[in-house]
Tab-separated table of C-alpha atoms in Angstrom:
chain	number	residue	atom	x	y	z
U	199	MET	CA	-194.275	105.988	70.091
U	200	THR	CA	-196.561	106.722	67.161
U	201	ASN	CA	-198.590	104.366	65.003
U	202	ASP	CA	-196.572	105.204	61.883
U	203	LYS	CA	-193.884	102.845	63.196
U	204	ILE	CA	-196.255	99.939	62.520
U	205	ILE	CA	-196.379	98.608	58.959
U	206	VAL	CA	-199.442	96.442	58.463
U	207	ALA	CA	-198.896	93.567	56.039
U	208	LEU	CA	-201.509	93.611	53.298
U	209	ASP	CA	-201.126	89.863	52.822
U	210	VAL	CA	-204.352	89.151	50.950
U	211	PRO	CA	-204.834	87.380	47.604
U	212	ASP	CA	-206.589	90.010	45.484
U	213	LEU	CA	-207.361	93.697	44.943
U	214	GLU	CA	-210.899	93.499	46.306
U	215	SER	CA	-209.713	92.021	49.620
U	216	ALA	CA	-206.927	94.592	49.840
U	217	ILE	CA	-209.245	97.551	49.338
U	218	ALA	CA	-211.700	96.154	51.884
U	219	LEU	CA	-208.927	95.886	54.486
U	220	VAL	CA	-207.568	99.372	53.780
U	221	ASP	CA	-211.121	100.753	54.089
U	222	LYS	CA	-211.606	98.940	57.392
U	223	LEU	CA	-208.305	100.160	58.854
U	224	GLU	CA	-208.439	103.817	57.850
U	225	SER	CA	-206.024	104.971	60.563
U	226	VAL	CA	-203.206	102.721	59.309
U	227	SER	CA	-200.735	104.967	57.465
U	228	PHE	CA	-198.102	102.427	56.369
U	229	TRP	CA	-198.862	99.239	54.407
U	230	LYS	CA	-196.696	96.362	53.211
U	231	VAL	CA	-197.375	94.936	49.751
U	232	GLY	CA	-195.717	91.557	49.281
U	233	LEU	CA	-195.297	88.933	46.592
U	234	GLU	CA	-198.778	87.416	46.736
U	235	LEU	CA	-200.713	90.667	46.354
U	236	PHE	CA	-198.317	92.304	43.880
U	237	THR	CA	-198.347	89.205	41.679
U	238	SER	CA	-202.144	89.341	41.718
U	239	THR	CA	-202.690	93.073	41.167
U	240	GLY	CA	-199.473	94.481	39.773
U	241	PRO	CA	-198.904	98.197	40.448
U	242	LYS	CA	-202.652	98.904	40.702
U	243	ILE	CA	-202.628	98.386	44.476
U	244	LEU	CA	-199.705	100.815	44.791
U	245	GLU	CA	-201.643	103.458	42.847
U	246	ILE	CA	-204.632	103.030	45.157
U	247	LEU	CA	-202.548	103.296	48.314
U	248	LYS	CA	-200.727	106.382	47.043
U	249	SER	CA	-204.019	108.028	46.083
U	250	ARG	CA	-204.964	107.691	49.763
U	251	GLN	CA	-201.656	109.193	50.926
U	252	LYS	CA	-200.474	105.911	52.423
U	253	ARG	CA	-196.817	104.981	52.807
U	254	ILE	CA	-195.759	101.757	51.081
U	255	PHE	CA	-193.284	99.006	51.904
U	256	LEU	CA	-192.900	97.066	48.632
U	257	ASP	CA	-191.592	93.762	49.933
U	258	LEU	CA	-190.648	91.801	46.812
U	259	LYS	CA	-187.350	90.460	48.194
U	260	PHE	CA	-185.403	90.598	44.935
U	261	HIS	CA	-182.766	87.864	44.659
U	262	ASP	CA	-180.971	87.452	41.346
U	263	ILE	CA	-177.820	88.296	39.388
U	264	PRO	CA	-176.681	91.937	39.586
U	265	ASN	CA	-177.991	92.980	36.164
U	266	THR	CA	-181.457	91.539	36.769
U	267	VAL	CA	-181.692	92.940	40.287
U	268	ALA	CA	-180.656	96.368	39.010
U	269	GLY	CA	-183.377	96.329	36.356
U	270	ALA	CA	-186.011	95.271	38.867
U	271	CYS	CA	-185.015	97.949	41.387
U	272	ARG	CA	-184.884	100.631	38.689
U	273	ASN	CA	-188.474	99.861	37.715
U	274	ALA	CA	-189.743	99.396	41.279
U	275	ALA	CA	-188.266	102.752	42.323
U	276	ARG	CA	-190.453	104.478	39.717
U	277	TYR	CA	-193.556	103.593	41.745
U	278	GLY	CA	-192.546	106.071	44.440
U	279	VAL	CA	-192.681	103.534	47.280
U	280	ASP	CA	-191.001	104.207	50.619
U	281	LEU	CA	-189.205	100.905	51.312
U	282	LEU	CA	-187.992	98.193	48.927
U	283	THR	CA	-186.348	94.854	49.772
U	284	ILE	CA	-183.540	92.771	48.309
U	285	HIS	CA	-181.935	89.619	49.724
U	286	ALA	CA	-178.473	90.317	51.142
U	287	THR	CA	-177.433	86.870	49.885
U	288	SER	CA	-177.659	88.231	46.335
U	289	GLY	CA	-174.117	89.398	47.071
U	290	LYS	CA	-172.231	92.681	47.273
U	291	ASP	CA	-172.202	93.337	43.515
U	292	ALA	CA	-175.977	92.940	43.287
U	293	LEU	CA	-176.549	95.131	46.345
U	294	LYS	CA	-174.422	97.939	44.899
U	295	ALA	CA	-176.109	97.630	41.507
U	296	ALA	CA	-179.541	97.724	43.167
U	297	THR	CA	-178.680	100.873	45.118
U	298	GLU	CA	-177.497	102.742	42.035
U	299	ALA	CA	-180.411	101.554	39.899
U	300	ALA	CA	-183.032	102.590	42.472
U	301	GLN	CA	-181.634	106.126	42.456
U	302	VAL	CA	-181.746	106.242	38.649
U	303	GLY	CA	-185.286	104.886	38.409
U	304	ALA	CA	-186.631	107.327	40.984
U	305	ALA	CA	-184.914	110.276	39.295
U	306	GLN	CA	-186.353	109.289	35.906
U	307	ALA	CA	-189.854	109.179	37.405
U	308	GLY	CA	-189.415	112.377	39.406
U	309	VAL	CA	-190.087	110.698	42.747
U	310	GLN	CA	-188.151	110.211	45.971
U	311	PRO	CA	-185.992	107.058	45.851
U	312	PRO	CA	-187.069	104.238	48.146
U	313	LYS	CA	-185.056	103.229	51.162
U	314	LEU	CA	-183.404	99.995	50.040
U	315	ILE	CA	-183.541	97.360	52.769
U	316	ALA	CA	-181.621	94.068	52.844
U	317	ILE	CA	-183.175	90.792	53.966
U	318	THR	CA	-180.646	89.291	56.393
U	319	LEU	CA	-182.442	85.992	56.981
U	320	LEU	CA	-186.120	85.075	56.718
U	321	THR	CA	-187.749	85.081	60.156
U	322	SER	CA	-189.206	81.633	59.449
U	323	ILE	CA	-185.682	80.135	59.451
U	324	SER	CA	-184.478	78.694	62.763
U	325	ALA	CA	-180.883	78.252	63.916
U	326	ARG	CA	-181.231	74.523	63.295
U	327	GLN	CA	-182.454	75.071	59.714
U	328	LEU	CA	-179.623	77.513	59.040
U	329	ALA	CA	-177.101	74.876	60.087
U	330	PHE	CA	-178.638	71.636	58.852
U	331	ASP	CA	-180.745	72.680	55.839
U	332	LEU	CA	-178.748	75.622	54.480
U	333	LYS	CA	-175.352	74.251	55.640
U	334	ILE	CA	-174.184	77.651	56.874
U	335	PRO	CA	-171.478	77.196	59.539
U	336	LEU	CA	-172.139	80.488	61.371
U	337	GLU	CA	-174.340	80.974	64.411
U	338	LEU	CA	-177.611	82.633	63.389
U	339	PRO	CA	-176.989	86.036	65.081
U	340	GLU	CA	-173.515	86.185	63.523
U	341	PHE	CA	-174.881	85.396	60.048
U	342	ALA	CA	-177.584	88.083	60.345
U	343	LEU	CA	-174.970	90.614	61.472
U	344	GLU	CA	-172.617	89.774	58.587
U	345	MET	CA	-175.445	90.220	56.084
U	346	ALA	CA	-176.442	93.563	57.606
U	347	LEU	CA	-172.852	94.828	57.594
U	348	MET	CA	-172.407	93.831	53.955
U	349	ALA	CA	-175.617	95.683	53.113
U	350	LYS	CA	-174.429	98.807	54.907
U	351	GLU	CA	-171.029	98.662	53.202
U	352	SER	CA	-172.823	98.349	49.846
U	353	GLY	CA	-174.759	101.572	50.434
U	354	LEU	CA	-178.139	100.189	51.494
U	355	ASP	CA	-180.301	102.106	53.956
U	356	GLY	CA	-181.149	99.305	56.361
U	357	ALA	CA	-182.004	95.678	56.948
U	358	VAL	CA	-184.892	93.393	57.729
U	359	CYS	CA	-184.151	91.218	60.724
U	360	SER	CA	-185.969	89.337	63.433
U	361	PRO	CA	-186.561	91.267	66.677
U	362	GLN	CA	-184.062	89.004	68.420
U	363	GLU	CA	-181.197	90.375	66.300
U	364	VAL	CA	-182.107	94.053	66.692
U	365	VAL	CA	-179.935	94.924	69.689
U	366	GLN	CA	-176.738	93.578	68.123
U	367	LEU	CA	-177.441	95.125	64.705
U	368	ARG	CA	-178.300	98.497	66.228
U	369	GLN	CA	-175.095	98.569	68.284
U	370	THR	CA	-172.926	97.560	65.319
U	371	CYS	CA	-174.596	99.314	62.371
U	372	GLY	CA	-175.454	102.595	64.107
U	373	ASP	CA	-178.551	104.702	64.648
U	374	ASP	CA	-178.913	105.837	61.026
U	375	PHE	CA	-179.299	102.279	59.714
U	376	LEU	CA	-182.994	101.357	59.451
U	377	LEU	CA	-184.058	98.126	61.128
U	378	VAL	CA	-187.381	96.666	60.000
U	379	CYS	CA	-188.766	93.772	62.029
U	380	PRO	CA	-191.327	91.236	60.924
U	381	GLY	CA	-192.004	88.272	63.181
U	382	VAL	CA	-193.583	90.553	65.775
U	383	ARG	CA	-196.349	88.920	67.784
U	384	PRO	CA	-198.432	90.311	70.672
U	385	THR	CA	-198.715	87.915	73.610
U	386	TRP	CA	-202.366	87.260	72.724
U	387	ALA	CA	-201.682	86.306	69.069
U	388	GLU	CA	-200.677	82.954	67.595
U	389	LYS	CA	-196.990	82.579	66.763
U	390	GLY	CA	-197.674	80.976	63.357
U	391	ASP	CA	-194.546	80.220	61.299
U	392	GLN	CA	-192.396	82.873	62.972
U	393	MET	CA	-189.454	81.205	64.707
U	394	ARG	CA	-187.687	84.258	66.182
U	395	SER	CA	-190.302	86.664	67.489
U	396	LEU	CA	-190.836	89.233	70.249
U	397	THR	CA	-193.821	91.348	71.270
U	398	PRO	CA	-194.237	94.769	69.596
U	399	SER	CA	-193.147	96.680	72.711
U	400	GLN	CA	-190.101	94.427	73.181
U	401	ALA	CA	-189.045	94.966	69.555
U	402	ILE	CA	-189.318	98.762	69.828
U	403	LEU	CA	-187.395	98.796	73.096
U	404	ALA	CA	-184.689	96.662	71.449
U	405	GLY	CA	-184.184	99.357	68.801
U	406	ALA	CA	-186.429	98.520	65.830
U	407	ASP	CA	-187.435	101.447	63.585
U	408	TYR	CA	-190.453	99.722	62.060
U	409	LEU	CA	-192.556	96.702	62.979
U	410	VAL	CA	-194.235	94.633	60.279
U	411	ILE	CA	-197.399	93.076	61.672
U	412	GLY	CA	-199.761	91.008	59.547
U	413	ARG	CA	-201.907	88.140	60.749
U	414	PRO	CA	-202.360	89.320	64.369
U	415	ILE	CA	-204.269	92.248	62.820
U	416	THR	CA	-205.476	91.148	59.388
U	417	ALA	CA	-206.583	87.637	60.389
U	418	ALA	CA	-208.205	88.738	63.647
U	419	ALA	CA	-211.959	88.362	64.103
U	420	ASP	CA	-212.028	92.157	64.435
U	421	PRO	CA	-209.004	93.658	62.629
U	422	GLU	CA	-209.798	97.198	63.768
U	423	LEU	CA	-209.928	96.130	67.416
U	424	ALA	CA	-206.639	94.217	67.062
U	425	TRP	CA	-204.967	97.272	65.455
U	426	LYS	CA	-206.183	99.528	68.256
U	427	ARG	CA	-205.070	97.049	70.906
U	428	ILE	CA	-201.523	96.867	69.522
U	429	SER	CA	-201.371	100.667	69.164
U	430	GLU	CA	-202.495	101.148	72.765
U	431	GLU	CA	-199.961	98.621	74.041
U	432	LEU	CA	-197.161	100.512	72.306
U	433	ASN	CA	-198.359	103.928	73.433
């Protein structure tokens, strides 16, 4: 197990805070940039991370009609990021359009295309919310699996899922399908709004390729100590 399997969520509100955290956690090689930070800074934060040879998970969770999703993925792919997300519930046509557009955008910019990853279901959604709020008549693990299979059939590289769905998705989707797991919480960290979590070591043992860990590290009294503690637990 190496630390490059851990993606640290750069979930801070502005560029200054982001740079301070990246400076503090120099040994982190893979960072997630989400909606809050990207809306605040635009591509500037991506330029800074790339200048420091960091890998980037651009987690913008695109969810729109096929034409709009394709345009967004085409432009996002030009940044040269490593992972890019789209909601599986955008539908098969949008997923296929996104895959093709990401390849085109990367080729136009002369960079490697990102791995396109489907959001199966947000890890903040519980089985009860899926049934009663979203009115979806499938059991939660079955819904997550259906979304992942649709993503794979549409040409995507992997899926984001909770650690609790990893075993089933790995068995069904195969070893070459990337599984990225947020909702990972060490035993000593607060659960927060994650409804379907496991510890980092449990998630890796279940078959996750990457773990996305934010607040247990970034909101800790000593982020560097928290990062080292998680790394040691995994090693």
